[in-house]
Amino acid sequence: MMSPIYFAYQFLLSKRMPVMLLALLLSQYSIAQTDSVFKMTKEHGHFFCQTTLNGVNAKVMMETGVPGLMMSEAFYEAHKDSLNLDVKESDEKIRHITGFRHVNYTAQARMQIGDAIFEGPVKILQEENAITLPLHMLHHPSDSSAIIWLDLSRLQFRVCSRERLQNLTRKASVWSLTYTQFGMPVVTTPLSIKAAGHRIDITGQFIVDLGNASLLFLNRYNAEVDRLMSDSRVHLIDIHDNRRGKTYSQAFRVDKLTICDRTYHDDTVGVTKFKGLEGCGMLGLKFFTMPVVFDFDENKLYLCK
């Protein structure tokens, strides 16, 4: 099959265009086929990028553990003409580690995010501070692939086309992804923890949550996790929400932790109850010590070397 560039070349020649103009137009076509690259900054343990939403300048936080594009009601009201969302009133509540957040409006949208395409739910919340962007709902503009290459060490992620996948994932280990009822990506893996002379071993489902700044949160709402934590005799420390004046989670130090065949030493694991989520816990940003590729079309997670 002849490539689109070949046909473009023949068409432009038939119009007797000057060589310099022909080269310029073809180079612009080539640029249009490249991956969408986003530069990030790290703030308070989370990763942000400066981009545009339907042409509106916005600073957004990278996420995978949210059920849609989250924004404040104030941002929506200030830019609703450009955002062009068909919103509906809502009484939905979204579970957060510090409690519930109330959704005032929802919409189903297809939007331009920088050079990529977002397609999925939009949630508008009165108390939301940052705009939160779920990576698993981004698509490449040329072939609509939902493939994300993420390298936190370079403060960069790319929305990739299907043809780029093989080069990006050479020698990578491959893990299957499933999804929660809220659309959050989940990996099933063995977990082994050594802490204070005790060992915890479990195989279960873990949500891949880029909004979680830690390495791992365990979910005591899961019966097996609760039993293991009760039997392990690890020392749990209370984590307080000073603003609300209450304890929202616990944590303990680990000597060694292995998950998805990646090993970490001398770190902290959080422990809380995520009601409504049956999985064993949530993998956070500290897990991504090396580049990864999410293929959300084929439900694969590639852990690169």
mmCIF file of C-alpha atoms in Angstrom:
data_model
loop_
_atom_site.group_PDB
_atom_site.id
_atom_site.type_symbol
_atom_site.label_atom_id
_atom_site.label_comp_id
_atom_site.label_asym_id
_atom_site.label_seq_id
_atom_site.Cartn_x
_atom_site.Cartn_y
_atom_site.Cartn_z
ATOM 1 C CA MET A 1 0.000 0.000 0.000
ATOM 2 C CA MET A 2 1.293 3.468 -0.900
ATOM 3 C CA SER A 3 1.855 5.801 2.049
ATOM 4 C CA PRO A 4 -0.111 9.045 2.556
ATOM 5 C CA ILE A 5 3.159 10.946 2.064
ATOM 6 C CA TYR A 6 3.579 9.362 -1.396
ATOM 7 C CA PHE A 7 0.109 10.465 -2.478
ATOM 8 C CA ALA A 8 0.701 13.953 -1.066
ATOM 9 C CA TYR A 9 3.970 14.140 -2.980
ATOM 10 C CA GLN A 10 2.348 13.113 -6.278
ATOM 11 C CA PHE A 11 -0.524 15.564 -5.781
ATOM 12 C CA LEU A 12 1.775 18.491 -5.078
ATOM 13 C CA LEU A 13 3.963 17.648 -8.083
ATOM 14 C CA SER A 14 0.900 17.587 -10.318
ATOM 15 C CA LYS A 15 0.207 21.155 -9.223
ATOM 16 C CA ARG A 16 3.766 22.153 -10.325
ATOM 17 C CA MET A 17 4.601 23.619 -6.920
ATOM 18 C CA PRO A 18 8.090 25.025 -6.324
ATOM 19 C CA VAL A 19 10.536 22.566 -4.765
ATOM 20 C CA MET A 20 11.064 24.658 -1.586
ATOM 21 C CA LEU A 21 7.316 24.984 -0.989
ATOM 22 C CA LEU A 22 6.845 21.274 -1.640
ATOM 23 C CA ALA A 23 9.536 20.379 0.915
ATOM 24 C CA LEU A 24 8.026 22.736 3.498
ATOM 25 C CA LEU A 25 4.544 21.231 3.182
ATOM 26 C CA LEU A 26 5.828 17.671 3.381
ATOM 27 C CA SER A 27 7.939 18.502 6.451
ATOM 28 C CA GLN A 28 4.858 19.962 8.134
ATOM 29 C CA TYR A 29 2.976 16.741 7.375
ATOM 30 C CA SER A 30 5.819 14.754 8.967
ATOM 31 C CA ILE A 31 5.760 16.919 12.093
ATOM 32 C CA ALA A 32 2.021 16.418 12.406
ATOM 33 C CA GLN A 33 2.577 12.656 12.699
ATOM 34 C CA THR A 34 4.972 12.871 15.668
ATOM 35 C CA ASP A 35 4.012 11.980 19.222
ATOM 36 C CA SER A 36 2.459 14.547 21.523
ATOM 37 C CA VAL A 37 5.079 15.408 24.171
ATOM 38 C CA PHE A 38 4.230 16.929 27.549
ATOM 39 C CA LYS A 39 6.829 18.422 29.902
ATOM 40 C CA MET A 40 6.083 18.153 33.617
ATOM 41 C CA THR A 41 7.052 19.814 36.874
ATOM 42 C CA LYS A 42 7.096 18.150 40.285
ATOM 43 C CA GLU A 43 5.320 19.934 43.124
ATOM 44 C CA HIS A 44 4.519 18.556 46.590
ATOM 45 C CA GLY A 45 5.062 14.997 45.414
ATOM 46 C CA HIS A 46 2.786 15.266 42.356
ATOM 47 C CA PHE A 47 3.440 15.919 38.660
ATOM 48 C CA PHE A 48 1.911 18.767 36.672
ATOM 49 C CA CYS A 49 2.098 20.069 33.120
ATOM 50 C CA GLN A 50 1.201 23.408 31.590
ATOM 51 C CA THR A 51 -1.041 22.800 28.585
ATOM 52 C CA THR A 52 -4.332 23.874 27.021
ATOM 53 C CA LEU A 53 -7.903 22.551 27.273
ATOM 54 C CA ASN A 54 -9.738 23.421 24.065
ATOM 55 C CA GLY A 55 -7.307 26.301 23.711
ATOM 56 C CA VAL A 56 -7.629 27.500 27.339
ATOM 57 C CA ASN A 57 -4.332 27.716 29.242
ATOM 58 C CA ALA A 58 -4.393 25.328 32.192
ATOM 59 C CA LYS A 59 -2.068 23.703 34.689
ATOM 60 C CA VAL A 60 -3.095 20.076 35.134
ATOM 61 C CA MET A 61 -2.034 17.265 37.472
ATOM 62 C CA MET A 62 -1.259 13.832 36.006
ATOM 63 C CA GLU A 63 -3.478 11.007 37.300
ATOM 64 C CA THR A 64 -4.713 7.499 36.601
ATOM 65 C CA GLY A 65 -6.743 6.980 39.769
ATOM 66 C CA VAL A 66 -9.648 9.312 38.964
ATOM 67 C CA PRO A 67 -12.827 8.555 36.997
ATOM 68 C CA GLY A 68 -12.530 11.508 34.613
ATOM 69 C CA LEU A 69 -11.122 14.971 33.974
ATOM 70 C CA MET A 70 -11.611 16.845 37.248
ATOM 71 C CA MET A 71 -11.884 20.633 37.417
ATOM 72 C CA SER A 72 -13.180 23.292 39.752
ATOM 73 C CA GLU A 73 -16.515 24.987 39.209
ATOM 74 C CA ALA A 74 -14.669 28.330 39.185
ATOM 75 C CA PHE A 75 -12.445 27.241 36.261
ATOM 76 C CA TYR A 76 -15.436 25.902 34.359
ATOM 77 C CA GLU A 77 -17.456 29.100 34.837
ATOM 78 C CA ALA A 78 -14.521 31.259 33.728
ATOM 79 C CA HIS A 79 -13.973 29.285 30.502
ATOM 80 C CA LYS A 80 -17.241 27.496 29.735
ATOM 81 C CA ASP A 81 -17.632 29.107 26.299
ATOM 82 C CA SER A 82 -14.305 27.668 25.119
ATOM 83 C CA LEU A 83 -14.718 24.357 26.946
ATOM 84 C CA ASN A 84 -18.114 23.899 25.273
ATOM 85 C CA LEU A 85 -19.350 21.158 27.624
ATOM 86 C CA ASP A 86 -22.889 19.834 27.744
ATOM 87 C CA VAL A 87 -23.057 19.631 31.551
ATOM 88 C CA LYS A 88 -25.694 18.016 33.736
ATOM 89 C CA GLU A 89 -26.289 18.540 37.435
ATOM 90 C CA SER A 90 -25.009 15.738 39.641
ATOM 91 C CA ASP A 91 -25.112 14.525 43.234
ATOM 92 C CA GLU A 92 -22.234 12.067 42.724
ATOM 93 C CA LYS A 93 -19.626 11.609 45.451
ATOM 94 C CA ILE A 94 -16.039 10.604 44.694
ATOM 95 C CA ARG A 95 -14.032 8.771 47.316
ATOM 96 C CA HIS A 96 -10.729 10.432 48.236
ATOM 97 C CA ILE A 97 -8.178 9.374 50.831
ATOM 98 C CA THR A 98 -9.225 12.257 53.089
ATOM 99 C CA GLY A 99 -12.963 11.762 52.524
ATOM 100 C CA PHE A 100 -15.612 12.304 49.860
ATOM 101 C CA ARG A 101 -15.694 15.015 47.209
ATOM 102 C CA HIS A 102 -19.016 16.210 45.831
ATOM 103 C CA VAL A 103 -19.509 16.475 42.053
ATOM 104 C CA ASN A 104 -21.764 19.388 41.083
ATOM 105 C CA TYR A 105 -21.824 18.797 37.315
ATOM 106 C CA THR A 106 -20.797 16.077 34.891
ATOM 107 C CA ALA A 107 -20.333 15.877 31.131
ATOM 108 C CA GLN A 108 -19.169 13.374 28.530
ATOM 109 C CA ALA A 109 -16.636 15.150 26.336
ATOM 110 C CA ARG A 110 -14.089 14.945 23.560
ATOM 111 C CA MET A 111 -11.572 17.756 24.029
ATOM 112 C CA GLN A 112 -8.219 18.918 22.674
ATOM 113 C CA ILE A 113 -5.553 18.667 25.417
ATOM 114 C CA GLY A 114 -2.435 20.284 23.996
ATOM 115 C CA ASP A 115 -1.670 18.189 20.897
ATOM 116 C CA ALA A 116 -3.563 15.139 22.173
ATOM 117 C CA ILE A 117 -7.246 14.223 22.463
ATOM 118 C CA PHE A 118 -9.112 13.629 25.722
ATOM 119 C CA GLU A 119 -12.240 11.514 25.548
ATOM 120 C CA GLY A 120 -14.260 10.576 28.636
ATOM 121 C CA PRO A 121 -16.188 11.941 31.607
ATOM 122 C CA VAL A 122 -15.646 15.445 32.995
ATOM 123 C CA LYS A 123 -16.353 16.033 36.697
ATOM 124 C CA ILE A 124 -16.853 19.595 37.980
ATOM 125 C CA LEU A 125 -16.367 20.017 41.731
ATOM 126 C CA GLN A 126 -16.830 23.109 43.847
ATOM 127 C CA GLU A 127 -13.926 22.351 46.215
ATOM 128 C CA GLU A 128 -11.442 21.103 43.596
ATOM 129 C CA ASN A 129 -8.119 22.969 43.548
ATOM 130 C CA ALA A 130 -6.095 21.442 40.705
ATOM 131 C CA ILE A 131 -7.316 20.308 37.311
ATOM 132 C CA THR A 132 -6.688 16.563 37.277
ATOM 133 C CA LEU A 133 -6.055 14.785 33.983
ATOM 134 C CA PRO A 134 -6.477 10.975 33.734
ATOM 135 C CA LEU A 135 -3.742 9.698 31.422
ATOM 136 C CA HIS A 136 -5.768 6.622 30.448
ATOM 137 C CA MET A 137 -8.300 8.852 28.667
ATOM 138 C CA LEU A 138 -5.768 10.525 26.331
ATOM 139 C CA HIS A 139 -5.491 9.525 22.655
ATOM 140 C CA HIS A 140 -2.988 10.156 19.882
ATOM 141 C CA PRO A 141 -4.366 12.622 17.305
ATOM 142 C CA SER A 142 -3.355 10.561 14.240
ATOM 143 C CA ASP A 143 -4.674 7.070 15.068
ATOM 144 C CA SER A 144 -6.592 7.535 18.381
ATOM 145 C CA SER A 145 -4.241 5.124 20.201
ATOM 146 C CA ALA A 146 -4.369 5.328 24.005
ATOM 147 C CA ILE A 147 -0.665 4.619 24.565
ATOM 148 C CA ILE A 148 1.268 6.628 27.177
ATOM 149 C CA TRP A 149 5.044 6.588 27.629
ATOM 150 C CA LEU A 150 5.927 7.976 31.066
ATOM 151 C CA ASP A 151 9.408 8.858 32.342
ATOM 152 C CA LEU A 152 9.275 10.683 35.660
ATOM 153 C CA SER A 153 13.078 11.025 35.796
ATOM 154 C CA ARG A 154 12.921 13.157 32.629
ATOM 155 C CA LEU A 155 9.742 14.939 33.770
ATOM 156 C CA GLN A 156 8.087 13.938 30.526
ATOM 157 C CA PHE A 157 5.295 11.854 29.080
ATOM 158 C CA ARG A 158 4.231 11.175 25.503
ATOM 159 C CA VAL A 159 0.957 10.217 23.882
ATOM 160 C CA CYS A 160 2.191 7.663 21.345
ATOM 161 C CA SER A 161 0.955 6.223 18.076
ATOM 162 C CA ARG A 162 0.568 2.457 17.647
ATOM 163 C CA GLU A 163 3.562 2.230 15.293
ATOM 164 C CA ARG A 164 5.893 3.521 18.031
ATOM 165 C CA LEU A 165 5.015 0.844 20.594
ATOM 166 C CA GLN A 166 7.494 -1.862 19.558
ATOM 167 C CA ASN A 167 10.519 0.448 19.771
ATOM 168 C CA LEU A 168 9.431 1.783 23.158
ATOM 169 C CA THR A 169 8.911 -1.617 24.797
ATOM 170 C CA ARG A 170 11.944 -3.661 23.778
ATOM 171 C CA LYS A 171 13.167 -5.829 26.697
ATOM 172 C CA ALA A 172 10.323 -4.558 28.879
ATOM 173 C CA SER A 173 8.368 -6.858 31.205
ATOM 174 C CA VAL A 174 4.658 -7.000 30.400
ATOM 175 C CA TRP A 175 1.758 -6.965 32.876
ATOM 176 C CA SER A 176 -1.941 -7.217 32.094
ATOM 177 C CA LEU A 177 -4.260 -4.390 33.084
ATOM 178 C CA THR A 178 -7.872 -4.628 34.201
ATOM 179 C CA TYR A 179 -10.087 -1.779 35.416
ATOM 180 C CA THR A 180 -12.220 -0.948 38.417
ATOM 181 C CA GLN A 181 -15.881 -0.033 38.111
ATOM 182 C CA PHE A 182 -14.695 3.596 37.967
ATOM 183 C CA GLY A 183 -12.305 2.916 35.059
ATOM 184 C CA MET A 184 -9.089 3.016 37.109
ATOM 185 C CA PRO A 185 -6.301 0.728 35.786
ATOM 186 C CA VAL A 186 -5.409 -2.302 37.931
ATOM 187 C CA VAL A 187 -2.455 -4.715 37.828
ATOM 188 C CA THR A 188 -2.548 -8.166 39.464
ATOM 189 C CA THR A 189 0.804 -9.049 41.041
ATOM 190 C CA PRO A 190 2.512 -10.773 43.975
ATOM 191 C CA LEU A 191 3.588 -8.453 46.791
ATOM 192 C CA SER A 192 6.306 -9.344 49.295
ATOM 193 C CA ILE A 193 7.189 -7.120 52.263
ATOM 194 C CA LYS A 194 9.868 -7.523 54.930
ATOM 195 C CA ALA A 195 9.402 -5.198 57.905
ATOM 196 C CA ALA A 196 10.756 -5.314 61.490
ATOM 197 C CA GLY A 197 11.642 -8.992 61.230
ATOM 198 C CA HIS A 198 8.244 -9.974 59.810
ATOM 199 C CA ARG A 199 7.210 -10.934 56.291
ATOM 200 C CA ILE A 200 3.974 -10.226 54.438
ATOM 201 C CA ASP A 201 3.172 -12.059 51.181
ATOM 202 C CA ILE A 202 0.034 -11.588 49.119
ATOM 203 C CA THR A 203 -1.078 -11.776 45.488
ATOM 204 C CA GLY A 204 -3.833 -9.403 44.529
ATOM 205 C CA GLN A 205 -5.069 -6.442 42.531
ATOM 206 C CA PHE A 206 -3.439 -3.029 42.894
ATOM 207 C CA ILE A 207 -4.755 0.187 41.353
ATOM 208 C CA VAL A 208 -2.128 2.144 39.408
ATOM 209 C CA ASP A 209 -2.633 5.582 40.944
ATOM 210 C CA LEU A 210 -0.403 8.439 39.787
ATOM 211 C CA GLY A 211 -2.179 10.743 42.239
ATOM 212 C CA ASN A 212 -0.665 8.755 45.105
ATOM 213 C CA ALA A 213 2.716 10.324 45.920
ATOM 214 C CA SER A 214 3.906 7.348 47.991
ATOM 215 C CA LEU A 215 5.143 3.921 46.871
ATOM 216 C CA LEU A 216 2.161 1.871 47.997
ATOM 217 C CA PHE A 217 -1.066 2.131 49.993
ATOM 218 C CA LEU A 218 -2.611 -1.070 51.350
ATOM 219 C CA ASN A 219 -6.389 -1.298 51.560
ATOM 220 C CA ARG A 220 -7.692 -2.769 54.830
ATOM 221 C CA TYR A 221 -11.175 -2.864 53.329
ATOM 222 C CA ASN A 222 -9.843 -5.965 51.569
ATOM 223 C CA ALA A 223 -10.332 -8.916 53.937
ATOM 224 C CA GLU A 224 -7.012 -10.607 53.108
ATOM 225 C CA VAL A 225 -5.015 -7.399 53.613
ATOM 226 C CA ASP A 226 -6.799 -6.753 56.914
ATOM 227 C CA ARG A 227 -5.993 -10.265 58.132
ATOM 228 C CA LEU A 228 -2.334 -9.983 57.146
ATOM 229 C CA MET A 229 -1.956 -6.597 58.802
ATOM 230 C CA SER A 230 -3.565 -7.905 61.993
ATOM 231 C CA ASP A 231 -1.264 -10.939 62.079
ATOM 232 C CA SER A 232 1.993 -9.270 61.018
ATOM 233 C CA ARG A 233 2.575 -7.253 64.213
ATOM 234 C CA VAL A 234 4.144 -4.354 62.273
ATOM 235 C CA HIS A 235 4.148 -1.019 64.064
ATOM 236 C CA LEU A 236 1.562 1.303 62.499
ATOM 237 C CA ILE A 237 1.919 5.078 62.827
ATOM 238 C CA ASP A 238 -1.125 7.358 62.541
ATOM 239 C CA ILE A 239 -1.129 9.930 59.708
ATOM 240 C CA HIS A 240 -3.102 13.071 60.555
ATOM 241 C CA ASP A 241 -4.981 15.553 58.394
ATOM 242 C CA ASN A 242 -4.134 18.725 60.338
ATOM 243 C CA ARG A 243 -6.668 20.795 58.411
ATOM 244 C CA ARG A 244 -9.556 18.520 59.383
ATOM 245 C CA GLY A 245 -8.120 17.450 62.727
ATOM 246 C CA LYS A 246 -8.455 13.711 62.238
ATOM 247 C CA THR A 247 -6.484 10.598 61.346
ATOM 248 C CA TYR A 248 -7.054 9.528 57.724
ATOM 249 C CA SER A 249 -4.507 6.698 57.379
ATOM 250 C CA GLN A 250 -1.622 4.808 58.948
ATOM 251 C CA ALA A 251 1.850 3.838 57.747
ATOM 252 C CA PHE A 252 4.778 1.553 58.545
ATOM 253 C CA ARG A 253 8.423 1.307 57.522
ATOM 254 C CA VAL A 254 9.566 -1.545 55.311
ATOM 255 C CA ASP A 255 13.077 -2.960 54.962
ATOM 256 C CA LYS A 256 12.365 -4.518 51.573
ATOM 257 C CA LEU A 257 9.361 -4.526 49.246
ATOM 258 C CA THR A 258 8.942 -6.384 45.941
ATOM 259 C CA ILE A 259 5.988 -5.810 43.625
ATOM 260 C CA CYS A 260 5.688 -6.435 39.851
ATOM 261 C CA ASP A 261 9.229 -7.894 40.146
ATOM 262 C CA ARG A 262 10.604 -4.478 41.150
ATOM 263 C CA THR A 263 12.330 -4.232 44.528
ATOM 264 C CA TYR A 264 12.537 -1.227 46.865
ATOM 265 C CA HIS A 265 14.390 -0.787 50.153
ATOM 266 C CA ASP A 266 13.861 1.291 53.288
ATOM 267 C CA ASP A 267 10.595 2.975 52.374
ATOM 268 C CA THR A 268 7.143 3.633 53.840
ATOM 269 C CA VAL A 269 3.848 1.894 53.049
ATOM 270 C CA GLY A 270 0.527 3.559 53.795
ATOM 271 C CA VAL A 271 -2.467 1.681 55.217
ATOM 272 C CA THR A 272 -6.088 2.804 55.106
ATOM 273 C CA LYS A 273 -9.621 1.638 54.265
ATOM 274 C CA PHE A 274 -10.792 2.452 50.737
ATOM 275 C CA LYS A 275 -14.462 1.611 51.095
ATOM 276 C CA GLY A 276 -16.049 0.422 47.882
ATOM 277 C CA LEU A 277 -12.740 -0.775 46.410
ATOM 278 C CA GLU A 278 -12.113 -4.504 46.752
ATOM 279 C CA GLY A 279 -8.470 -4.507 45.619
ATOM 280 C CA CYS A 280 -5.441 -4.896 47.864
ATOM 281 C CA GLY A 281 -4.164 -1.360 47.457
ATOM 282 C CA MET A 282 -2.800 1.410 45.272
ATOM 283 C CA LEU A 283 0.596 1.705 43.591
ATOM 284 C CA GLY A 284 1.896 5.268 43.673
ATOM 285 C CA LEU A 285 4.468 7.506 42.017
ATOM 286 C CA LYS A 286 7.496 6.051 43.826
ATOM 287 C CA PHE A 287 6.855 2.779 42.002
ATOM 288 C CA PHE A 288 7.786 4.411 38.697
ATOM 289 C CA THR A 289 11.557 4.530 39.170
ATOM 290 C CA MET A 290 12.066 3.651 35.483
ATOM 291 C CA PRO A 291 10.122 4.456 32.311
ATOM 292 C CA VAL A 292 6.819 2.677 31.733
ATOM 293 C CA VAL A 293 4.429 2.380 28.816
ATOM 294 C CA PHE A 294 0.684 2.053 29.293
ATOM 295 C CA ASP A 295 -1.160 0.528 26.343
ATOM 296 C CA PHE A 296 -4.737 1.219 27.405
ATOM 297 C CA ASP A 297 -6.103 -0.135 24.110
ATOM 298 C CA GLU A 298 -4.584 -3.596 24.586
ATOM 299 C CA ASN A 299 -4.692 -3.414 28.421
ATOM 300 C CA LYS A 300 -0.952 -3.849 28.929
ATOM 301 C CA LEU A 301 1.590 -2.240 31.256
ATOM 302 C CA TYR A 302 5.213 -2.355 30.083
ATOM 303 C CA LEU A 303 7.923 -1.860 32.712
ATOM 304 C CA CYS A 304 11.023 -0.725 30.812
ATOM 305 C CA LYS A 305 14.612 -1.419 31.797
#
